Amino acid sequence: MGNATDHKGHRWETPDVSHIRNPETAHESSDVNVPLIAKFIGILAASIVVIGLAMWAMFRYFEAREKAAEARPPSVVGIGRDKLPPQPRLQGAPGSEKLPLQEMEEMRKKNEAILSSYGWVDQNAGLVRIPIEEAMKLVVERGLPVRPQTPQPATESNQ
């Protein structure tokens, strides 16, 4: 063991390192407990896996429970193609025995016929309707009406 003095004159002892084979590559064995850190990391990893699996199982359970408790729409519950849902049937016209989808299909066909044919809107006023395709062709040919530009009054910044 050797003794040394610092710049203020205090003496301190050099620790005995004779039991270490190569003092330049040595480390203090009491600083880090490697087996304990490895055990902690292993437990942490296992905990993450277990918690992840538990969360996945809970998600599946809650999803299945929610689907089972979810009320099915009346249009699906026990209704065949030829059966009507229980009263009140909001889609049906009074006295109509048609299913809502049939009514909607008829309405679409009626609207399509109106939009794709010529006819009077108001014969007295001379207003007619034309098919949409024809109207689009006319707009392309003639263009849209443009509002006339009004001359702007002269201001100090324009002069």
mmCIF file with all atom_site columns, C-alpha atoms in Angstrom:
data_model
loop_
_atom_site.group_PDB
_atom_site.id
_atom_site.type_symbol
_atom_site.label_atom_id
_atom_site.label_alt_id
_atom_site.label_comp_id
_atom_site.label_asym_id
_atom_site.label_entity_id
_atom_site.label_seq_id
_atom_site.pdbx_PDB_ins_code
_atom_site.Cartn_x
_atom_site.Cartn_y
_atom_site.Cartn_z
_atom_site.occupancy
_atom_site.B_iso_or_equiv
_atom_site.pdbx_formal_charge
_atom_site.auth_seq_id
_atom_site.auth_comp_id
_atom_site.auth_asym_id
_atom_site.auth_atom_id
_atom_site.pdbx_PDB_model_num
ATOM 1   C CA . MET A 1 1   ? 0.000    0.000   0.000   1.00 0.00 ? 1   MET A CA 1
ATOM 2   C CA . GLY A 1 2   ? 1.271    3.362   -0.899  1.00 0.00 ? 2   GLY A CA 1
ATOM 3   C CA . ASN A 1 3   ? 0.654    6.767   0.537   1.00 0.00 ? 3   ASN A CA 1
ATOM 4   C CA . ALA A 1 4   ? 0.051    9.971   -1.388  1.00 0.00 ? 4   ALA A CA 1
ATOM 5   C CA . THR A 1 5   ? -0.490   13.627  -0.661  1.00 0.00 ? 5   THR A CA 1
ATOM 6   C CA . ASP A 1 6   ? -2.965   15.932  -2.365  1.00 0.00 ? 6   ASP A CA 1
ATOM 7   C CA . HIS A 1 7   ? -2.298   19.570  -3.283  1.00 0.00 ? 7   HIS A CA 1
ATOM 8   C CA . LYS A 1 8   ? -3.350   20.810  0.164   1.00 0.00 ? 8   LYS A CA 1
ATOM 9   C CA . GLY A 1 9   ? -0.977   18.485  1.928   1.00 0.00 ? 9   GLY A CA 1
ATOM 10  C CA . HIS A 1 10  ? -3.564   15.981  3.110   1.00 0.00 ? 10  HIS A CA 1
ATOM 11  C CA . ARG A 1 11  ? -2.407   12.404  3.111   1.00 0.00 ? 11  ARG A CA 1
ATOM 12  C CA . TRP A 1 12  ? -4.526   9.583   1.767   1.00 0.00 ? 12  TRP A CA 1
ATOM 13  C CA . GLU A 1 13  ? -3.921   5.876   1.313   1.00 0.00 ? 13  GLU A CA 1
ATOM 14  C CA . THR A 1 14  ? -4.012   3.990   -1.939  1.00 0.00 ? 14  THR A CA 1
ATOM 15  C CA . PRO A 1 15  ? -6.321   0.956   -1.662  1.00 0.00 ? 15  PRO A CA 1
ATOM 16  C CA . ASP A 1 16  ? -4.845   -2.523  -1.841  1.00 0.00 ? 16  ASP A CA 1
ATOM 17  C CA . VAL A 1 17  ? -5.469   -3.958  -5.317  1.00 0.00 ? 17  VAL A CA 1
ATOM 18  C CA . SER A 1 18  ? -3.026   -6.860  -5.084  1.00 0.00 ? 18  SER A CA 1
ATOM 19  C CA . HIS A 1 19  ? -5.857   -9.431  -5.273  1.00 0.00 ? 19  HIS A CA 1
ATOM 20  C CA . ILE A 1 20  ? -6.905   -8.079  -8.728  1.00 0.00 ? 20  ILE A CA 1
ATOM 21  C CA . ARG A 1 21  ? -5.081   -9.674  -11.661 1.00 0.00 ? 21  ARG A CA 1
ATOM 22  C CA . ASN A 1 22  ? -5.238   -6.657  -13.975 1.00 0.00 ? 22  ASN A CA 1
ATOM 23  C CA . PRO A 1 23  ? -5.933   -3.408  -12.080 1.00 0.00 ? 23  PRO A CA 1
ATOM 24  C CA . GLU A 1 24  ? -6.522   -1.371  -15.274 1.00 0.00 ? 24  GLU A CA 1
ATOM 25  C CA . THR A 1 25  ? -9.583   -3.451  -16.252 1.00 0.00 ? 25  THR A CA 1
ATOM 26  C CA . ALA A 1 26  ? -11.039  -4.021  -12.830 1.00 0.00 ? 26  ALA A CA 1
ATOM 27  C CA . HIS A 1 27  ? -14.357  -2.777  -11.556 1.00 0.00 ? 27  HIS A CA 1
ATOM 28  C CA . GLU A 1 28  ? -15.877  -2.434  -8.183  1.00 0.00 ? 28  GLU A CA 1
ATOM 29  C CA . SER A 1 29  ? -17.867  -5.615  -7.653  1.00 0.00 ? 29  SER A CA 1
ATOM 30  C CA . SER A 1 30  ? -20.038  -4.082  -4.940  1.00 0.00 ? 30  SER A CA 1
ATOM 31  C CA . ASP A 1 31  ? -21.476  -1.347  -7.253  1.00 0.00 ? 31  ASP A CA 1
ATOM 32  C CA . VAL A 1 32  ? -23.759  -3.436  -9.465  1.00 0.00 ? 32  VAL A CA 1
ATOM 33  C CA . ASN A 1 33  ? -25.681  -6.578  -8.624  1.00 0.00 ? 33  ASN A CA 1
ATOM 34  C CA . VAL A 1 34  ? -26.010  -8.058  -12.130 1.00 0.00 ? 34  VAL A CA 1
ATOM 35  C CA . PRO A 1 35  ? -28.075  -11.128 -11.169 1.00 0.00 ? 35  PRO A CA 1
ATOM 36  C CA . LEU A 1 36  ? -30.599  -8.933  -9.354  1.00 0.00 ? 36  LEU A CA 1
ATOM 37  C CA . ILE A 1 37  ? -30.922  -6.569  -12.356 1.00 0.00 ? 37  ILE A CA 1
ATOM 38  C CA . ALA A 1 38  ? -31.359  -9.545  -14.722 1.00 0.00 ? 38  ALA A CA 1
ATOM 39  C CA . LYS A 1 39  ? -34.030  -10.982 -12.425 1.00 0.00 ? 39  LYS A CA 1
ATOM 40  C CA . PHE A 1 40  ? -35.831  -7.600  -12.359 1.00 0.00 ? 40  PHE A CA 1
ATOM 41  C CA . ILE A 1 41  ? -35.766  -7.321  -16.169 1.00 0.00 ? 41  ILE A CA 1
ATOM 42  C CA . GLY A 1 42  ? -37.090  -10.881 -16.486 1.00 0.00 ? 42  GLY A CA 1
ATOM 43  C CA . ILE A 1 43  ? -39.935  -10.211 -14.065 1.00 0.00 ? 43  ILE A CA 1
ATOM 44  C CA . LEU A 1 44  ? -40.736  -6.927  -15.854 1.00 0.00 ? 44  LEU A CA 1
ATOM 45  C CA . ALA A 1 45  ? -40.859  -8.643  -19.264 1.00 0.00 ? 45  ALA A CA 1
ATOM 46  C CA . ALA A 1 46  ? -43.045  -11.459 -17.923 1.00 0.00 ? 46  ALA A CA 1
ATOM 47  C CA . SER A 1 47  ? -45.365  -8.905  -16.303 1.00 0.00 ? 47  SER A CA 1
ATOM 48  C CA . ILE A 1 48  ? -45.727  -7.003  -19.588 1.00 0.00 ? 48  ILE A CA 1
ATOM 49  C CA . VAL A 1 49  ? -46.665  -10.212 -21.414 1.00 0.00 ? 49  VAL A CA 1
ATOM 50  C CA . VAL A 1 50  ? -49.162  -11.299 -18.726 1.00 0.00 ? 50  VAL A CA 1
ATOM 51  C CA . ILE A 1 51  ? -50.791  -7.851  -18.555 1.00 0.00 ? 51  ILE A CA 1
ATOM 52  C CA . GLY A 1 52  ? -50.994  -7.651  -22.368 1.00 0.00 ? 52  GLY A CA 1
ATOM 53  C CA . LEU A 1 53  ? -52.692  -11.056 -22.551 1.00 0.00 ? 53  LEU A CA 1
ATOM 54  C CA . ALA A 1 54  ? -55.090  -10.097 -19.744 1.00 0.00 ? 54  ALA A CA 1
ATOM 55  C CA . MET A 1 55  ? -56.019  -6.863  -21.550 1.00 0.00 ? 55  MET A CA 1
ATOM 56  C CA . TRP A 1 56  ? -56.583  -8.751  -24.814 1.00 0.00 ? 56  TRP A CA 1
ATOM 57  C CA . ALA A 1 57  ? -58.822  -11.302 -23.042 1.00 0.00 ? 57  ALA A CA 1
ATOM 58  C CA . MET A 1 58  ? -60.793  -8.516  -21.328 1.00 0.00 ? 58  MET A CA 1
ATOM 59  C CA . PHE A 1 59  ? -61.241  -6.701  -24.626 1.00 0.00 ? 59  PHE A CA 1
ATOM 60  C CA . ARG A 1 60  ? -62.605  -9.869  -26.263 1.00 0.00 ? 60  ARG A CA 1
ATOM 61  C CA . TYR A 1 61  ? -64.917  -10.499 -23.294 1.00 0.00 ? 61  TYR A CA 1
ATOM 62  C CA . PHE A 1 62  ? -66.298  -6.946  -23.252 1.00 0.00 ? 62  PHE A CA 1
ATOM 63  C CA . GLU A 1 63  ? -66.708  -6.923  -27.035 1.00 0.00 ? 63  GLU A CA 1
ATOM 64  C CA . ALA A 1 64  ? -68.670  -10.191 -26.983 1.00 0.00 ? 64  ALA A CA 1
ATOM 65  C CA . ARG A 1 65  ? -70.799  -8.950  -24.073 1.00 0.00 ? 65  ARG A CA 1
ATOM 66  C CA . GLU A 1 66  ? -71.547  -5.672  -25.876 1.00 0.00 ? 66  GLU A CA 1
ATOM 67  C CA . LYS A 1 67  ? -72.524  -7.438  -29.098 1.00 0.00 ? 67  LYS A CA 1
ATOM 68  C CA . ALA A 1 68  ? -74.835  -9.778  -27.186 1.00 0.00 ? 68  ALA A CA 1
ATOM 69  C CA . ALA A 1 69  ? -76.486  -6.875  -25.344 1.00 0.00 ? 69  ALA A CA 1
ATOM 70  C CA . GLU A 1 70  ? -76.775  -4.675  -28.422 1.00 0.00 ? 70  GLU A CA 1
ATOM 71  C CA . ALA A 1 71  ? -80.367  -4.362  -29.566 1.00 0.00 ? 71  ALA A CA 1
ATOM 72  C CA . ARG A 1 72  ? -80.891  -5.568  -33.090 1.00 0.00 ? 72  ARG A CA 1
ATOM 73  C CA . PRO A 1 73  ? -82.785  -3.189  -35.371 1.00 0.00 ? 73  PRO A CA 1
ATOM 74  C CA . PRO A 1 74  ? -86.458  -4.049  -35.858 1.00 0.00 ? 74  PRO A CA 1
ATOM 75  C CA . SER A 1 75  ? -85.903  -4.561  -39.577 1.00 0.00 ? 75  SER A CA 1
ATOM 76  C CA . VAL A 1 76  ? -83.685  -7.564  -38.750 1.00 0.00 ? 76  VAL A CA 1
ATOM 77  C CA . VAL A 1 77  ? -85.500  -9.132  -35.811 1.00 0.00 ? 77  VAL A CA 1
ATOM 78  C CA . GLY A 1 78  ? -87.662  -12.022 -36.965 1.00 0.00 ? 78  GLY A CA 1
ATOM 79  C CA . ILE A 1 79  ? -88.785  -10.427 -40.207 1.00 0.00 ? 79  ILE A CA 1
ATOM 80  C CA . GLY A 1 80  ? -88.772  -12.338 -43.450 1.00 0.00 ? 80  GLY A CA 1
ATOM 81  C CA . ARG A 1 81  ? -88.916  -10.777 -46.892 1.00 0.00 ? 81  ARG A CA 1
ATOM 82  C CA . ASP A 1 82  ? -92.709  -10.939 -46.940 1.00 0.00 ? 82  ASP A CA 1
ATOM 83  C CA . LYS A 1 83  ? -93.450  -9.992  -43.317 1.00 0.00 ? 83  LYS A CA 1
ATOM 84  C CA . LEU A 1 84  ? -93.923  -6.484  -42.029 1.00 0.00 ? 84  LEU A CA 1
ATOM 85  C CA . PRO A 1 85  ? -92.430  -5.258  -38.756 1.00 0.00 ? 85  PRO A CA 1
ATOM 86  C CA . PRO A 1 86  ? -94.776  -4.580  -35.844 1.00 0.00 ? 86  PRO A CA 1
ATOM 87  C CA . GLN A 1 87  ? -96.708  -1.305  -35.715 1.00 0.00 ? 87  GLN A CA 1
ATOM 88  C CA . PRO A 1 88  ? -95.946  1.543   -36.040 1.00 0.00 ? 88  PRO A CA 1
ATOM 89  C CA . ARG A 1 89  ? -94.294  1.163   -39.431 1.00 0.00 ? 89  ARG A CA 1
ATOM 90  C CA . LEU A 1 90  ? -92.842  4.586   -40.048 1.00 0.00 ? 90  LEU A CA 1
ATOM 91  C CA . GLN A 1 91  ? -91.725  3.983   -43.630 1.00 0.00 ? 91  GLN A CA 1
ATOM 92  C CA . GLY A 1 92  ? -95.015  2.712   -44.995 1.00 0.00 ? 92  GLY A CA 1
ATOM 93  C CA . ALA A 1 93  ? -97.679  4.911   -46.508 1.00 0.00 ? 93  ALA A CA 1
ATOM 94  C CA . PRO A 1 94  ? -101.138 4.604   -44.919 1.00 0.00 ? 94  PRO A CA 1
ATOM 95  C CA . GLY A 1 95  ? -102.776 1.454   -46.242 1.00 0.00 ? 95  GLY A CA 1
ATOM 96  C CA . SER A 1 96  ? -99.592  0.334   -48.005 1.00 0.00 ? 96  SER A CA 1
ATOM 97  C CA . GLU A 1 97  ? -98.459  -3.247  -47.598 1.00 0.00 ? 97  GLU A CA 1
ATOM 98  C CA . LYS A 1 98  ? -95.078  -2.636  -49.242 1.00 0.00 ? 98  LYS A CA 1
ATOM 99  C CA . LEU A 1 99  ? -91.797  -3.125  -47.454 1.00 0.00 ? 99  LEU A CA 1
ATOM 100 C CA . PRO A 1 100 ? -89.698  0.006   -46.843 1.00 0.00 ? 100 PRO A CA 1
ATOM 101 C CA . LEU A 1 101 ? -87.041  -1.107  -49.340 1.00 0.00 ? 101 LEU A CA 1
ATOM 102 C CA . GLN A 1 102 ? -89.672  -1.577  -52.027 1.00 0.00 ? 102 GLN A CA 1
ATOM 103 C CA . GLU A 1 103 ? -91.028  1.910   -51.354 1.00 0.00 ? 103 GLU A CA 1
ATOM 104 C CA . MET A 1 104 ? -87.541  3.387   -51.544 1.00 0.00 ? 104 MET A CA 1
ATOM 105 C CA . GLU A 1 105 ? -86.814  1.610   -54.826 1.00 0.00 ? 105 GLU A CA 1
ATOM 106 C CA . GLU A 1 106 ? -90.078  2.900   -56.313 1.00 0.00 ? 106 GLU A CA 1
ATOM 107 C CA . MET A 1 107 ? -89.251  6.438   -55.146 1.00 0.00 ? 107 MET A CA 1
ATOM 108 C CA . ARG A 1 108 ? -85.803  6.236   -56.753 1.00 0.00 ? 108 ARG A CA 1
ATOM 109 C CA . LYS A 1 109 ? -87.281  5.000   -60.059 1.00 0.00 ? 109 LYS A CA 1
ATOM 110 C CA . LYS A 1 110 ? -89.869  7.801   -60.014 1.00 0.00 ? 110 LYS A CA 1
ATOM 111 C CA . ASN A 1 111 ? -87.197  10.439  -59.326 1.00 0.00 ? 111 ASN A CA 1
ATOM 112 C CA . GLU A 1 112 ? -84.908  9.017   -62.026 1.00 0.00 ? 112 GLU A CA 1
ATOM 113 C CA . ALA A 1 113 ? -87.767  9.147   -64.537 1.00 0.00 ? 113 ALA A CA 1
ATOM 114 C CA . ILE A 1 114 ? -88.430  12.808  -63.655 1.00 0.00 ? 114 ILE A CA 1
ATOM 115 C CA . LEU A 1 115 ? -84.726  13.751  -63.848 1.00 0.00 ? 115 LEU A CA 1
ATOM 116 C CA . SER A 1 116 ? -84.175  12.060  -67.200 1.00 0.00 ? 116 SER A CA 1
ATOM 117 C CA . SER A 1 117 ? -87.259  13.241  -69.114 1.00 0.00 ? 117 SER A CA 1
ATOM 118 C CA . TYR A 1 118 ? -88.784  16.371  -70.593 1.00 0.00 ? 118 TYR A CA 1
ATOM 119 C CA . GLY A 1 119 ? -91.918  17.860  -69.028 1.00 0.00 ? 119 GLY A CA 1
ATOM 120 C CA . TRP A 1 120 ? -93.773  20.955  -67.958 1.00 0.00 ? 120 TRP A CA 1
ATOM 121 C CA . VAL A 1 121 ? -92.993  22.563  -64.617 1.00 0.00 ? 121 VAL A CA 1
ATOM 122 C CA . ASP A 1 122 ? -95.475  25.418  -65.155 1.00 0.00 ? 122 ASP A CA 1
ATOM 123 C CA . GLN A 1 123 ? -97.165  25.487  -68.550 1.00 0.00 ? 123 GLN A CA 1
ATOM 124 C CA . ASN A 1 124 ? -98.757  28.919  -67.954 1.00 0.00 ? 124 ASN A CA 1
ATOM 125 C CA . ALA A 1 125 ? -95.369  30.484  -67.171 1.00 0.00 ? 125 ALA A CA 1
ATOM 126 C CA . GLY A 1 126 ? -93.636  28.506  -69.918 1.00 0.00 ? 126 GLY A CA 1
ATOM 127 C CA . LEU A 1 127 ? -91.271  26.657  -67.523 1.00 0.00 ? 127 LEU A CA 1
ATOM 128 C CA . VAL A 1 128 ? -90.113  23.224  -68.650 1.00 0.00 ? 128 VAL A CA 1
ATOM 129 C CA . ARG A 1 129 ? -87.734  20.637  -67.251 1.00 0.00 ? 129 ARG A CA 1
ATOM 130 C CA . ILE A 1 130 ? -85.102  18.908  -69.325 1.00 0.00 ? 130 ILE A CA 1
ATOM 131 C CA . PRO A 1 131 ? -82.919  15.874  -68.588 1.00 0.00 ? 131 PRO A CA 1
ATOM 132 C CA . ILE A 1 132 ? -79.841  16.557  -66.504 1.00 0.00 ? 132 ILE A CA 1
ATOM 133 C CA . GLU A 1 133 ? -77.459  15.343  -69.218 1.00 0.00 ? 133 GLU A CA 1
ATOM 134 C CA . GLU A 1 134 ? -79.037  17.733  -71.723 1.00 0.00 ? 134 GLU A CA 1
ATOM 135 C CA . ALA A 1 135 ? -78.852  20.613  -69.228 1.00 0.00 ? 135 ALA A CA 1
ATOM 136 C CA . MET A 1 136 ? -75.141  19.973  -68.636 1.00 0.00 ? 136 MET A CA 1
ATOM 137 C CA . LYS A 1 137 ? -74.479  19.992  -72.399 1.00 0.00 ? 137 LYS A CA 1
ATOM 138 C CA . LEU A 1 138 ? -76.289  23.328  -72.723 1.00 0.00 ? 138 LEU A CA 1
ATOM 139 C CA . VAL A 1 139 ? -74.270  24.851  -69.869 1.00 0.00 ? 139 VAL A CA 1
ATOM 140 C CA . VAL A 1 140 ? -71.037  23.747  -71.546 1.00 0.00 ? 140 VAL A CA 1
ATOM 141 C CA . GLU A 1 141 ? -72.141  25.189  -74.894 1.00 0.00 ? 141 GLU A CA 1
ATOM 142 C CA . ARG A 1 142 ? -73.605  28.476  -73.638 1.00 0.00 ? 142 ARG A CA 1
ATOM 143 C CA . GLY A 1 143 ? -71.688  28.972  -70.405 1.00 0.00 ? 143 GLY A CA 1
ATOM 144 C CA . LEU A 1 144 ? -73.070  30.312  -67.162 1.00 0.00 ? 144 LEU A CA 1
ATOM 145 C CA . PRO A 1 145 ? -74.543  33.811  -66.903 1.00 0.00 ? 145 PRO A CA 1
ATOM 146 C CA . VAL A 1 146 ? -72.086  36.419  -65.661 1.00 0.00 ? 146 VAL A CA 1
ATOM 147 C CA . ARG A 1 147 ? -73.012  39.401  -63.532 1.00 0.00 ? 147 ARG A CA 1
ATOM 148 C CA . PRO A 1 148 ? -72.000  42.656  -65.231 1.00 0.00 ? 148 PRO A CA 1
ATOM 149 C CA . GLN A 1 149 ? -69.060  44.432  -63.657 1.00 0.00 ? 149 GLN A CA 1
ATOM 150 C CA . THR A 1 150 ? -69.847  47.814  -62.150 1.00 0.00 ? 150 THR A CA 1
ATOM 151 C CA . PRO A 1 151 ? -67.157  50.457  -62.496 1.00 0.00 ? 151 PRO A CA 1
ATOM 152 C CA . GLN A 1 152 ? -65.395  51.074  -59.220 1.00 0.00 ? 152 GLN A CA 1
ATOM 153 C CA . PRO A 1 153 ? -65.365  54.634  -57.937 1.00 0.00 ? 153 PRO A CA 1
ATOM 154 C CA . ALA A 1 154 ? -61.989  56.341  -58.076 1.00 0.00 ? 154 ALA A CA 1
ATOM 155 C CA . THR A 1 155 ? -60.252  56.481  -54.729 1.00 0.00 ? 155 THR A CA 1
ATOM 156 C CA . GLU A 1 156 ? -57.076  58.184  -53.651 1.00 0.00 ? 156 GLU A CA 1
ATOM 157 C CA . SER A 1 157 ? -55.136  54.903  -53.834 1.00 0.00 ? 157 SER A CA 1
ATOM 158 C CA . ASN A 1 158 ? -56.227  54.315  -57.487 1.00 0.00 ? 158 ASN A CA 1
ATOM 159 C CA . GLN A 1 159 ? -55.148  57.782  -58.699 1.00 0.00 ? 159 GLN A CA 1
#
